[in-house]
Coordinates of N, CA and C in Angstrom, one line a residue:
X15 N -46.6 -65.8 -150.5 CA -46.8 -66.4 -151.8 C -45.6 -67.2 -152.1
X16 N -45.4 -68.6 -152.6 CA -45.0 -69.4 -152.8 C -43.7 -68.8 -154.1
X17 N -42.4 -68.9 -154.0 CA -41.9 -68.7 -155.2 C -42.1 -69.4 -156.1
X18 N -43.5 -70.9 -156.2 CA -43.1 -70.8 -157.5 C -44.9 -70.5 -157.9
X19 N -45.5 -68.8 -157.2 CA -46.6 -68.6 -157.6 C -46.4 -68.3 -159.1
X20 N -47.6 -68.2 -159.3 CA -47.7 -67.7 -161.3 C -48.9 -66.7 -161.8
X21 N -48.7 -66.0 -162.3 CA -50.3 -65.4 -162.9 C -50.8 -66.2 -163.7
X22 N -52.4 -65.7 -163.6 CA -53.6 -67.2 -164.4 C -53.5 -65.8 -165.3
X23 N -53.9 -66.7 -166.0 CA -55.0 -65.8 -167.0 C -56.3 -66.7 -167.4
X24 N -57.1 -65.8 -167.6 CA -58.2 -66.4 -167.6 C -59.3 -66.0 -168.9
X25 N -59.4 -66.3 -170.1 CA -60.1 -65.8 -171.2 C -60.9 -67.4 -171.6
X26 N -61.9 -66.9 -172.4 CA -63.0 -68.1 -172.9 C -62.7 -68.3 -175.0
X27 N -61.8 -67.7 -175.0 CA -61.3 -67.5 -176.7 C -59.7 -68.2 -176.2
X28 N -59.1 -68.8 -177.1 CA -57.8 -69.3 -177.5 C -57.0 -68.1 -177.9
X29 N -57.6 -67.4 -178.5 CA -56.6 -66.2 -179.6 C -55.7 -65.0 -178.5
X30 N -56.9 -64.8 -177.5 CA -57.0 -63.7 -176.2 C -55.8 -64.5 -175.4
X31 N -55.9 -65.5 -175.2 CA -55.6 -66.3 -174.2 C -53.5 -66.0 -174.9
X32 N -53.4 -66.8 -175.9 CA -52.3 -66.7 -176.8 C -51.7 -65.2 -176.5
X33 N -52.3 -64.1 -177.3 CA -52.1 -63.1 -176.7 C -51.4 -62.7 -175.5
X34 N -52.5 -62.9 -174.6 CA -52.0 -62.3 -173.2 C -50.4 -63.0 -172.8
X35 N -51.0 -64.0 -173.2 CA -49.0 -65.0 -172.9 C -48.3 -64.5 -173.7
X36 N -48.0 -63.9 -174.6 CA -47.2 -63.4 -175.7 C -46.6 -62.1 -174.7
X37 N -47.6 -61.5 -174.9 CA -47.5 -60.3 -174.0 C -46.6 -60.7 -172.5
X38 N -46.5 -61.5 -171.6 CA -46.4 -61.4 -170.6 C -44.7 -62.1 -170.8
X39 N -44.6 -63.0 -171.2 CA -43.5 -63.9 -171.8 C -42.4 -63.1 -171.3
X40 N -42.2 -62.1 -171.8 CA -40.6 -61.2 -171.7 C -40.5 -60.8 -169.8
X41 N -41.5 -61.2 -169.3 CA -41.3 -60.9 -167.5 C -40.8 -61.6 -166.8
X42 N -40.7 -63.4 -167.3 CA -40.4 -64.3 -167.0 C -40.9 -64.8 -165.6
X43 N -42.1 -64.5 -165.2 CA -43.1 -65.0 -164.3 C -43.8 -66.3 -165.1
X44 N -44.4 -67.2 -163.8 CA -45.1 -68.6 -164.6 C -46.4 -67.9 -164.8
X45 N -46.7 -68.6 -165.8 CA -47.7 -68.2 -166.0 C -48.8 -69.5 -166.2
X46 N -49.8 -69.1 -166.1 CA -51.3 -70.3 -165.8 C -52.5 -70.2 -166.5
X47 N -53.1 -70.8 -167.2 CA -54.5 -70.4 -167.8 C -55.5 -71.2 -167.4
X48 N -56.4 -70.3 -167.8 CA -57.9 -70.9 -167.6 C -59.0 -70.6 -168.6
X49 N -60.3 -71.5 -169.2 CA -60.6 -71.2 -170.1 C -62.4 -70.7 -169.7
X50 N -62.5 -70.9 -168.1 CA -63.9 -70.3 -167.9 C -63.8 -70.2 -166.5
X51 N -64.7 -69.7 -165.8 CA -64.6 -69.2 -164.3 C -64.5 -70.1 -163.6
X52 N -64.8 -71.1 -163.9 CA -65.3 -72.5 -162.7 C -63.6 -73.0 -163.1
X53 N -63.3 -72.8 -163.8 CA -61.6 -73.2 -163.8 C -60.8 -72.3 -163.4
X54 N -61.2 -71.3 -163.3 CA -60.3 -70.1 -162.5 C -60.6 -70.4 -161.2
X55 N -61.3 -70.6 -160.4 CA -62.0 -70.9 -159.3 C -60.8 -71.7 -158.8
X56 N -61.3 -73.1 -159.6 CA -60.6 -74.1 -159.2 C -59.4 -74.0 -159.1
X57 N -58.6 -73.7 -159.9 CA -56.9 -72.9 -159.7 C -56.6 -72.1 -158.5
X58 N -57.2 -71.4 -158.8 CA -57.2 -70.1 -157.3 C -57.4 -70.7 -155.9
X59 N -58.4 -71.5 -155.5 CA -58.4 -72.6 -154.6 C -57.3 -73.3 -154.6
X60 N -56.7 -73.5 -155.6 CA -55.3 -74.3 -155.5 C -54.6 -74.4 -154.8
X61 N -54.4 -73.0 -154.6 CA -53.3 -72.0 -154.2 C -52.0 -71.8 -155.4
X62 N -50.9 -71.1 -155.0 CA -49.9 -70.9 -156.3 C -50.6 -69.9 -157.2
X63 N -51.2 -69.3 -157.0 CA -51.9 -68.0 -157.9 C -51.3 -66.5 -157.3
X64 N -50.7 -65.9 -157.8 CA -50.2 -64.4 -156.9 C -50.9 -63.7 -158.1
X65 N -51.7 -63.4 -158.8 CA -51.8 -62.6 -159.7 C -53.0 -63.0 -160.6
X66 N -54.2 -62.5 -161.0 CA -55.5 -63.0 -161.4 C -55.8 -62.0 -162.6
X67 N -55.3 -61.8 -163.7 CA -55.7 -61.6 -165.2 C -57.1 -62.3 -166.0
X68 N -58.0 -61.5 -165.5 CA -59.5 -61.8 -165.7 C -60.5 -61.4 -166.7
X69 N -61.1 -62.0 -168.0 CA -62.0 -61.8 -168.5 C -63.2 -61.5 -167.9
X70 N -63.9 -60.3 -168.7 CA -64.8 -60.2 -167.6 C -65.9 -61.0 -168.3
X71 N -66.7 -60.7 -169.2 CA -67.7 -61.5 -169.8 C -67.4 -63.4 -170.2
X72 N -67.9 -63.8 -169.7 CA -67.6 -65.6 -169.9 C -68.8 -66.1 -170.1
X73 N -68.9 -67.2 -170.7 CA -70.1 -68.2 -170.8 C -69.9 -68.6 -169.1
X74 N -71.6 -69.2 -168.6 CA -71.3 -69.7 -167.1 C -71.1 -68.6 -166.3
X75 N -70.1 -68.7 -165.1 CA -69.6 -67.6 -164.0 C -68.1 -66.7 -164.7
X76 N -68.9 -65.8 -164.4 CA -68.3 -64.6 -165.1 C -66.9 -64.8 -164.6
X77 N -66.7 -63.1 -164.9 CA -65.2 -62.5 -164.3 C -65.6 -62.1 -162.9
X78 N -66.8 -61.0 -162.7 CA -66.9 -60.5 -161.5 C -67.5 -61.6 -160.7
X79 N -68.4 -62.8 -160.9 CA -68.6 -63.7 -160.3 C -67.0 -63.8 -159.4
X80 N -66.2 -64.5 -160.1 CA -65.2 -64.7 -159.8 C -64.6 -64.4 -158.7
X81 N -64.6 -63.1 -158.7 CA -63.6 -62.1 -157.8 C -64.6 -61.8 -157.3
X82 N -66.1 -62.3 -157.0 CA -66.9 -61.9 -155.5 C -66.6 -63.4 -154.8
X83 N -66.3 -64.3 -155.4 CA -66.0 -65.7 -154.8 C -64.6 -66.0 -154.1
X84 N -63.9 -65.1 -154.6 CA -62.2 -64.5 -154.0 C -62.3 -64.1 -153.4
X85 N -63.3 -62.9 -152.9 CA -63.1 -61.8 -151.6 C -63.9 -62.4 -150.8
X86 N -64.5 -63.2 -150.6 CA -65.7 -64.1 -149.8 C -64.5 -65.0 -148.8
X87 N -63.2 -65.4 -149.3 CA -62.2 -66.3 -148.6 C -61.1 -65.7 -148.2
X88 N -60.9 -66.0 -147.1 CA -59.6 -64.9 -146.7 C -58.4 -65.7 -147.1
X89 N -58.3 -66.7 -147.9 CA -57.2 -67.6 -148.5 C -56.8 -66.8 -149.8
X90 N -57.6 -65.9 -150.3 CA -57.8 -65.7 -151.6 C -58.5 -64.4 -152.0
X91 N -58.8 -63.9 -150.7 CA -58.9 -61.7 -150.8 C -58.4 -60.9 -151.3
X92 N -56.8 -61.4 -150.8 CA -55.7 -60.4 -151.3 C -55.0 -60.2 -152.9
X93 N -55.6 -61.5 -153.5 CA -55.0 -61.9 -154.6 C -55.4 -60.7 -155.7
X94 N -54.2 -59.6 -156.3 CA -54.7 -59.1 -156.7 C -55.2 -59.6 -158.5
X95 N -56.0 -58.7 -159.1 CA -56.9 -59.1 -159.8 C -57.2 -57.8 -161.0
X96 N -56.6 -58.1 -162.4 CA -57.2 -57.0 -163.8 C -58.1 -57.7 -164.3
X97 N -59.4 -57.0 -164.4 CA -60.5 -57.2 -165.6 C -59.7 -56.6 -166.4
X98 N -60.3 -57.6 -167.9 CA -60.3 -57.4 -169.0 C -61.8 -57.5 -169.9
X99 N -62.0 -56.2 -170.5 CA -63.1 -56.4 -171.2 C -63.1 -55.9 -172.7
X100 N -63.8 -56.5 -173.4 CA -63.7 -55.9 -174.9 C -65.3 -55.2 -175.2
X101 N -65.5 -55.0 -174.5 CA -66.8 -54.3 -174.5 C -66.9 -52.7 -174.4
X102 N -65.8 -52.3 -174.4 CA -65.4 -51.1 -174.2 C -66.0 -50.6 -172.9
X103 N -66.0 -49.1 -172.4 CA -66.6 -48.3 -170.9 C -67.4 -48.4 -170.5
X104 N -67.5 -48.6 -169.6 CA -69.2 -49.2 -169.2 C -69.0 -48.7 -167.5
X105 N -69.5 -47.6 -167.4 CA -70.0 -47.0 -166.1 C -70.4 -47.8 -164.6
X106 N -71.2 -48.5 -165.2 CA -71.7 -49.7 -164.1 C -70.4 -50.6 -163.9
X107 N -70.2 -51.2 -164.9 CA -69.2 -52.3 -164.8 C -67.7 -51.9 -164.0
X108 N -67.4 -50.7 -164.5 CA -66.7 -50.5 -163.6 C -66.5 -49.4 -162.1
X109 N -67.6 -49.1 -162.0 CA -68.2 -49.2 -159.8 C -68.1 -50.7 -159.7
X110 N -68.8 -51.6 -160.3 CA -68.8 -53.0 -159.7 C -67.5 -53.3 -159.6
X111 N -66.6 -53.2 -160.4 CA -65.1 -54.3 -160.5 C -64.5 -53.4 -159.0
X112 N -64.8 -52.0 -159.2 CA -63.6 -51.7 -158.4 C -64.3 -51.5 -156.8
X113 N -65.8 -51.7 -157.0 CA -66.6 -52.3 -155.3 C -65.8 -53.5 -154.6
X114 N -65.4 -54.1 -155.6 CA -65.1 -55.6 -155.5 C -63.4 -55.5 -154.7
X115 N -63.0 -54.2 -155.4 CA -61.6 -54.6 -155.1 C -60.5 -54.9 -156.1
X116 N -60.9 -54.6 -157.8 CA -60.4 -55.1 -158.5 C -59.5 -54.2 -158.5
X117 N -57.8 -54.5 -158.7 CA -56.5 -53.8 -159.0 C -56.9 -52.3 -160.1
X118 N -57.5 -52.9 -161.5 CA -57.4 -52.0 -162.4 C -58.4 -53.4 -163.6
X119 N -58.8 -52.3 -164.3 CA -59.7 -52.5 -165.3 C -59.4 -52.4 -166.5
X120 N -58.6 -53.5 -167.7 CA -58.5 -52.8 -168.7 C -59.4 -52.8 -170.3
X121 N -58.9 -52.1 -171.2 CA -59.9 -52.4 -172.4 C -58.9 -53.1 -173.3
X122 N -60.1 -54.3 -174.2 CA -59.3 -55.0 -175.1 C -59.6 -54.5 -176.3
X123 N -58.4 -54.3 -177.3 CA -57.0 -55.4 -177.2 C -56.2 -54.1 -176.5
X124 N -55.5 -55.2 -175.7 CA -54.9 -54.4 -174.7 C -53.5 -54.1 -175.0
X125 N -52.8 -53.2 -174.7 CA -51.2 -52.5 -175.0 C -50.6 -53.3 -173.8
X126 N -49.7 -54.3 -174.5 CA -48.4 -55.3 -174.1 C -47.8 -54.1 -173.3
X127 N -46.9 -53.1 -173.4 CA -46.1 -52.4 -172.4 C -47.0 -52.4 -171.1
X128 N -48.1 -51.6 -171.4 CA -48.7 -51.5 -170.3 C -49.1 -51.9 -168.9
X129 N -49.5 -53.7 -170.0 CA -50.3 -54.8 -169.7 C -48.9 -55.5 -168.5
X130 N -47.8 -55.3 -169.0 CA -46.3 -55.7 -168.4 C -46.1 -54.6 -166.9
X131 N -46.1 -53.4 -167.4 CA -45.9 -52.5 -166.5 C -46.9 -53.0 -165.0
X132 N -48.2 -52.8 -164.9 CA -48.9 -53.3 -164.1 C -48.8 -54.2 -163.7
X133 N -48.3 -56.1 -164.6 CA -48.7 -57.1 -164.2 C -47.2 -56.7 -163.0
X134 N -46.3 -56.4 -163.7 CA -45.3 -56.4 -162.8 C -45.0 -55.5 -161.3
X135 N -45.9 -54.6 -161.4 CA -45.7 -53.8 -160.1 C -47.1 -54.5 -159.1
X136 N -47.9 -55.3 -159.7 CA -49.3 -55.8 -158.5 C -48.1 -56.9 -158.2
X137 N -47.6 -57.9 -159.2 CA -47.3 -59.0 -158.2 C -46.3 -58.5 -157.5
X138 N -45.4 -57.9 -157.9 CA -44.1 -58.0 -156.9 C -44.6 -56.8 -155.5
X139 N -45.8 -56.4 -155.5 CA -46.2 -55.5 -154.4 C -46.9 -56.6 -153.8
X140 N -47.7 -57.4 -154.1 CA -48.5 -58.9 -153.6 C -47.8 -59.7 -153.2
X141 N -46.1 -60.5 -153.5 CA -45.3 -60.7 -153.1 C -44.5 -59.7 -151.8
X142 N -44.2 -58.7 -152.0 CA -43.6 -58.0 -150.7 C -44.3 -58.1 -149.7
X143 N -45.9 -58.1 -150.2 CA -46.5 -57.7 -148.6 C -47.0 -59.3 -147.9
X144 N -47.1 -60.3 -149.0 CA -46.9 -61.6 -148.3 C -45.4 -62.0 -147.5
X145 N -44.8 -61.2 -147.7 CA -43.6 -61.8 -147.2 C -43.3 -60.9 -145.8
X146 N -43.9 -59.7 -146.0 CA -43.7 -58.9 -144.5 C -44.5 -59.2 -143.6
X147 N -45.9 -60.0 -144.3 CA -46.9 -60.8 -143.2 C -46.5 -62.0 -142.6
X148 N -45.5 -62.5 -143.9 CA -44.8 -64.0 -143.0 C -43.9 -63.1 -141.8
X149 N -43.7 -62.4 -142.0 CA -42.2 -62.0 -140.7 C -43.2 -61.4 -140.1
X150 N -44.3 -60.7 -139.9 CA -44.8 -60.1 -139.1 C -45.3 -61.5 -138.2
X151 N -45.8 -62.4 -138.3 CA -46.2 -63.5 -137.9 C -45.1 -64.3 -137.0
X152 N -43.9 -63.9 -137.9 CA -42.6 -65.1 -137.2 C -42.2 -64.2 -136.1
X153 N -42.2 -63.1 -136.2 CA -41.4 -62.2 -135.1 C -42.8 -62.5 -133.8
X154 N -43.8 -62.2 -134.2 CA -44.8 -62.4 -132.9 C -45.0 -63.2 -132.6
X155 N -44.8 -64.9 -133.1 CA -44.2 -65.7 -132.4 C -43.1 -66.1 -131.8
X156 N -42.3 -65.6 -132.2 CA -41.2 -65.7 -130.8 C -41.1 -64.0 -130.1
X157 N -41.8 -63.9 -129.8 CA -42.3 -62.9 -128.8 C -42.7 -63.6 -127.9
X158 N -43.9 -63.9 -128.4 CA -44.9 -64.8 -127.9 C -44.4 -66.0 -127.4
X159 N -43.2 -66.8 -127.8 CA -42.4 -68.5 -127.1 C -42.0 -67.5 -126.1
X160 N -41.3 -66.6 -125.9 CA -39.9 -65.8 -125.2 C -40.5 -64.5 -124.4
X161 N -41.4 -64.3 -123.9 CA -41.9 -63.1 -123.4 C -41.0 -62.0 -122.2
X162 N -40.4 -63.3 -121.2 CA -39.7 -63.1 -120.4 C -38.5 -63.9 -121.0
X163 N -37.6 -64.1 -121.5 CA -37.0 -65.1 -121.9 C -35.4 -64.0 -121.9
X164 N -35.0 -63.1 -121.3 CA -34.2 -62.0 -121.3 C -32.8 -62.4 -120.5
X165 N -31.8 -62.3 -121.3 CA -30.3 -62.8 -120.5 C -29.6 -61.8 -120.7
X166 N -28.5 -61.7 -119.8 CA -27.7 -60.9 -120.0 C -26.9 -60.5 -122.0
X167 N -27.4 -61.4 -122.6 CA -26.3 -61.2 -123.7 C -27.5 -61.1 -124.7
X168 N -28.7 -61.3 -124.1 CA -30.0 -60.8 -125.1 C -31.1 -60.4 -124.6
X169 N -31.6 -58.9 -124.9 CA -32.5 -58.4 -124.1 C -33.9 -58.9 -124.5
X170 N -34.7 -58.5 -123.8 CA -36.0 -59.1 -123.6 C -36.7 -58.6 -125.3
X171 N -37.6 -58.9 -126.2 CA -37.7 -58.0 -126.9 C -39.1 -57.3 -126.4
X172 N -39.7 -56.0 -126.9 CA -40.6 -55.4 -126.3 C -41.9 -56.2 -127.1
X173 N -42.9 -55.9 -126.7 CA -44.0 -56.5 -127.1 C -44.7 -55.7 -128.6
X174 N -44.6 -56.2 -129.6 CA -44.9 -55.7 -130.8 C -45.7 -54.3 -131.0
X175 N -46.5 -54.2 -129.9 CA -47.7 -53.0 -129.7 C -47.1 -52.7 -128.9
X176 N -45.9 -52.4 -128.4 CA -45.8 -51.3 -127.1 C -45.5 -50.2 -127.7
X177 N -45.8 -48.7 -127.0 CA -45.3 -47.8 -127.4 C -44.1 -47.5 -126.9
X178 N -43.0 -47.1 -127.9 CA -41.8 -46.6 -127.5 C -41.6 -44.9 -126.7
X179 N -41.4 -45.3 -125.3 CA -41.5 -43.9 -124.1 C -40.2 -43.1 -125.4
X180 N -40.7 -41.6 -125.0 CA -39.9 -40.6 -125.2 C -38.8 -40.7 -124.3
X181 N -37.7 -40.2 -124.8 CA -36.2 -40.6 -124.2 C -36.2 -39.0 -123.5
X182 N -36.0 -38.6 -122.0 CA -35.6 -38.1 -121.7 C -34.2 -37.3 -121.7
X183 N -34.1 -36.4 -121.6 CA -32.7 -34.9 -121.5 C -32.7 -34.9 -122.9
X184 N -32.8 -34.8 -123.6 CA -32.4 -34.6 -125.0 C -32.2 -33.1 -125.4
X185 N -32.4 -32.4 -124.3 CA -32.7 -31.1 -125.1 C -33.9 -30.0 -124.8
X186 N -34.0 -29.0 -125.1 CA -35.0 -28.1 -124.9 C -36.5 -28.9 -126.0
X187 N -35.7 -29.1 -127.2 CA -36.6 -29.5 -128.1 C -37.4 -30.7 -127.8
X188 N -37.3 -32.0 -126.8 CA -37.4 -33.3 -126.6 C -38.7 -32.6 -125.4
X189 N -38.7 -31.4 -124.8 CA -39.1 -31.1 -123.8 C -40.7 -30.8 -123.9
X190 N -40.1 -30.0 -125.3 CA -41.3 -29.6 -126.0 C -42.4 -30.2 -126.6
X191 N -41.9 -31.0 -127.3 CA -42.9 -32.2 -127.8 C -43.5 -33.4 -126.1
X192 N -42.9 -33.5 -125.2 CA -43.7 -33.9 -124.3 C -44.2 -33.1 -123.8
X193 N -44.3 -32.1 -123.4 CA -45.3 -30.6 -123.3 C -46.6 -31.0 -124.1
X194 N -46.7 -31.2 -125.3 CA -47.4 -31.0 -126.5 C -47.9 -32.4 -126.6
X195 N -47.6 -33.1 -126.0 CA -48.3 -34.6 -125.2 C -49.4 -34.5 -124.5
X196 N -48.7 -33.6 -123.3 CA -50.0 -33.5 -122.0 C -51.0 -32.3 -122.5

Protein backbone atom coordinates (compact mmCIF):
# COMPACT_ATOMS: atom_id res chain seq x y z
CA UNK A 1 0.00 0.00 0.00
CA UNK A 2 1.13 3.27 -1.19
CA UNK A 3 2.18 5.79 1.74
CA UNK A 4 0.10 8.06 0.58
CA UNK A 5 -3.03 5.35 0.94
CA UNK A 6 -6.16 6.88 2.73
CA UNK A 7 -9.42 5.48 4.24
CA UNK A 8 -12.76 6.12 2.04
CA UNK A 9 -15.57 6.50 3.72
CA UNK A 10 -18.46 5.87 2.15
CA UNK A 11 -22.19 7.17 3.40
CA UNK A 12 -25.25 8.45 1.11
CA UNK A 13 -26.16 11.44 3.97
CA UNK A 14 -23.67 14.54 4.36
CA UNK A 15 -24.17 14.62 8.23
CA UNK A 16 -22.84 10.63 8.61
CA UNK A 17 -20.28 11.46 6.22
CA UNK A 18 -19.06 14.81 8.43
CA UNK A 19 -19.25 12.70 11.30
CA UNK A 20 -17.19 9.88 10.47
CA UNK A 21 -14.27 12.56 9.42
CA UNK A 22 -14.69 14.27 12.73
CA UNK A 23 -14.20 11.13 14.26
CA UNK A 24 -11.21 9.91 12.43
CA UNK A 25 -9.36 13.49 12.13
CA UNK A 26 -7.24 12.99 15.45
CA UNK A 27 -5.35 9.71 13.60
CA UNK A 28 -3.97 11.76 10.99
CA UNK A 29 -4.54 9.27 8.15
CA UNK A 30 -5.92 10.78 4.57
CA UNK A 31 -8.89 10.35 4.46
CA UNK A 32 -11.46 9.96 1.19
CA UNK A 33 -15.18 10.02 0.62
CA UNK A 34 -17.82 8.74 -1.32
CA UNK A 35 -21.38 9.46 -1.57
CA UNK A 36 -22.83 6.03 -3.19
CA UNK A 37 -21.37 2.65 -4.22
CA UNK A 38 -20.67 3.22 -7.86
CA UNK A 39 -18.24 5.94 -6.30
CA UNK A 40 -16.76 3.74 -3.96
CA UNK A 41 -16.18 1.29 -6.65
CA UNK A 42 -14.67 3.76 -8.66
CA UNK A 43 -12.13 4.94 -5.97
CA UNK A 44 -11.22 1.58 -4.85
CA UNK A 45 -10.41 0.71 -8.54
CA UNK A 46 -8.22 3.63 -8.27
CA UNK A 47 -6.02 2.22 -6.14
CA UNK A 48 -4.67 4.46 -2.86
CA UNK A 49 -7.52 2.96 -0.73
CA UNK A 50 -5.97 0.83 2.40
CA UNK A 51 -9.03 1.01 4.40
CA UNK A 52 -12.96 0.86 3.27
CA UNK A 53 -15.56 2.45 5.98
CA UNK A 54 -18.81 1.30 4.49
CA UNK A 55 -22.53 2.14 4.63
CA UNK A 56 -24.36 -0.61 4.39
CA UNK A 57 -27.84 0.47 3.02
CA UNK A 58 -27.37 2.98 -0.14
CA UNK A 59 -29.70 4.14 -2.86
CA UNK A 60 -28.39 2.02 -6.21
CA UNK A 61 -25.36 -0.64 -5.19
CA UNK A 62 -25.29 -1.21 -1.74
CA UNK A 63 -22.52 -1.61 0.85
CA UNK A 64 -22.44 -5.53 0.54
CA UNK A 65 -22.80 -5.10 -3.29
CA UNK A 66 -19.61 -3.38 -2.89
CA UNK A 67 -17.44 -5.60 -0.97
CA UNK A 68 -18.75 -8.66 -3.21
CA UNK A 69 -17.22 -6.58 -6.16
CA UNK A 70 -13.83 -6.15 -3.97
CA UNK A 71 -13.46 -9.82 -3.24
CA UNK A 72 -14.25 -10.72 -6.95
CA UNK A 73 -10.50 -8.77 -7.86
CA UNK A 74 -7.41 -9.80 -6.41
CA UNK A 75 -6.32 -5.93 -6.77
CA UNK A 76 -8.80 -5.26 -4.12
CA UNK A 77 -9.58 -8.60 -1.82
CA UNK A 78 -7.41 -7.65 0.81
CA UNK A 79 -8.70 -4.25 1.38
CA UNK A 80 -9.99 -4.41 4.65
CA UNK A 81 -13.49 -3.23 5.04
CA UNK A 82 -16.28 -1.86 8.35
CA UNK A 83 -20.01 -1.96 7.64
CA UNK A 84 -21.85 0.52 9.06
CA UNK A 85 -25.50 0.24 9.67
CA UNK A 86 -28.17 2.20 11.35
CA UNK A 87 -30.62 -0.35 11.16
CA UNK A 88 -29.62 -1.86 14.23
CA UNK A 89 -28.96 -6.25 14.43
CA UNK A 90 -29.93 -8.01 11.87
CA UNK A 91 -28.92 -11.82 11.97
CA UNK A 92 -28.84 -12.18 8.27
CA UNK A 93 -27.03 -9.07 7.51
CA UNK A 94 -24.47 -9.93 9.48
CA UNK A 95 -23.54 -13.95 8.23
CA UNK A 96 -23.63 -11.97 4.92
CA UNK A 97 -21.05 -9.11 5.75
CA UNK A 98 -18.83 -11.45 7.52
CA UNK A 99 -19.33 -14.52 4.44
CA UNK A 100 -17.98 -11.72 2.54
CA UNK A 101 -15.02 -11.14 4.64
CA UNK A 102 -15.99 -7.97 6.21
CA UNK A 103 -13.29 -6.79 9.10
CA UNK A 104 -16.16 -5.92 11.70
CA UNK A 105 -19.62 -4.61 11.54
CA UNK A 106 -20.68 -1.63 13.36
CA UNK A 107 -24.01 0.02 14.70
CA UNK A 108 -24.85 3.65 14.05
CA UNK A 109 -24.15 6.31 15.62
CA UNK A 110 -21.19 4.88 16.21
CA UNK A 111 -18.55 5.54 19.36
CA UNK A 112 -15.48 7.82 17.94
CA UNK A 113 -12.91 5.87 20.48
CA UNK A 114 -13.86 2.84 19.22
CA UNK A 115 -14.43 3.68 15.63
CA UNK A 116 -10.42 5.01 15.98
CA UNK A 117 -9.26 2.05 17.87
CA UNK A 118 -10.18 -0.39 14.92
CA UNK A 119 -9.75 2.07 12.03
CA UNK A 120 -6.23 2.09 13.35
CA UNK A 121 -5.20 -1.42 14.14
CA UNK A 122 -6.99 -2.86 10.28
CA UNK A 123 -4.89 -0.26 8.46
CA UNK A 124 -1.68 -0.47 10.06
CA UNK A 125 -2.10 -4.55 10.01
CA UNK A 126 -3.10 -4.00 6.00
CA UNK A 127 -0.14 -1.90 5.74
CA UNK A 128 2.42 -4.46 7.54
CA UNK A 129 1.28 -7.29 5.62
CA UNK A 130 1.48 -5.26 2.20
CA UNK A 131 4.83 -4.54 2.89
CA UNK A 132 6.02 -8.18 4.06
CA UNK A 133 4.45 -9.25 0.62
CA UNK A 134 6.56 -6.58 -1.16
CA UNK A 135 9.77 -8.18 0.53
CA UNK A 136 8.47 -11.53 0.21
CA UNK A 137 8.35 -10.96 -3.59
CA UNK A 138 11.86 -8.87 -3.65
CA UNK A 139 13.74 -11.57 -1.75
CA UNK A 140 12.29 -14.40 -4.32
CA UNK A 141 13.46 -12.49 -6.89
CA UNK A 142 16.80 -12.33 -6.32
CA UNK A 143 16.82 -15.77 -5.42
CA UNK A 144 15.45 -16.38 -8.51
CA UNK A 145 18.27 -13.69 -10.72
CA UNK A 146 21.12 -15.49 -8.33
CA UNK A 147 20.32 -19.15 -7.81
CA UNK A 148 23.86 -20.27 -8.18
CA UNK A 149 25.36 -16.86 -8.02
CA UNK A 150 27.62 -18.04 -4.64
CA UNK A 151 31.31 -16.37 -3.97
CA UNK A 152 33.51 -16.76 -1.55
CA UNK A 153 32.48 -13.54 0.35
CA UNK A 154 28.60 -14.32 -0.29
CA UNK A 155 26.99 -17.50 0.14
CA UNK A 156 24.58 -18.91 -2.11
CA UNK A 157 21.10 -18.10 -0.44
CA UNK A 158 18.89 -21.28 0.10
CA UNK A 159 15.84 -21.46 -1.84
CA UNK A 160 12.78 -19.86 0.09
CA UNK A 161 11.01 -23.39 0.54
CA UNK A 162 13.90 -25.40 1.53
CA UNK A 163 13.79 -27.05 4.65
CA UNK A 164 16.40 -26.18 7.12
CA UNK A 165 18.31 -30.03 7.88
CA UNK A 166 18.71 -30.64 11.71
CA UNK A 167 22.19 -29.74 12.75
CA UNK A 168 23.94 -32.65 13.94
CA UNK A 169 26.05 -33.44 17.64
CA UNK A 170 24.22 -31.15 19.56
CA UNK A 171 23.62 -33.33 22.21
CA UNK A 172 21.55 -36.26 23.51
CA UNK A 173 18.50 -33.90 23.17
CA UNK A 174 19.07 -32.97 19.15
CA UNK A 175 19.19 -36.93 18.89
CA UNK A 176 15.99 -37.26 20.18
CA UNK A 177 13.90 -35.12 18.21
CA UNK A 178 15.44 -36.83 15.02
CA UNK A 179 14.46 -40.18 16.49
CA UNK A 180 10.91 -38.67 16.74
CA UNK A 181 11.29 -37.74 12.94
CA UNK A 182 11.76 -41.32 11.72
Amino acid sequence: MPSDARILIVDDHEDTLYALESALAPLGYRLGRATSGDEALKQVLRGQVGLLLLDVRMPGVSGLDVVRWMRRLEQTQHIPVILLTGFGPDHELTSAAFALGVADLLMKPVDPWALRTKVRYLFDAHRRHLALEHEVRELRALVKDHPGDASPDRPALPHPDARVPVQRGQGAHTEELEQDRT
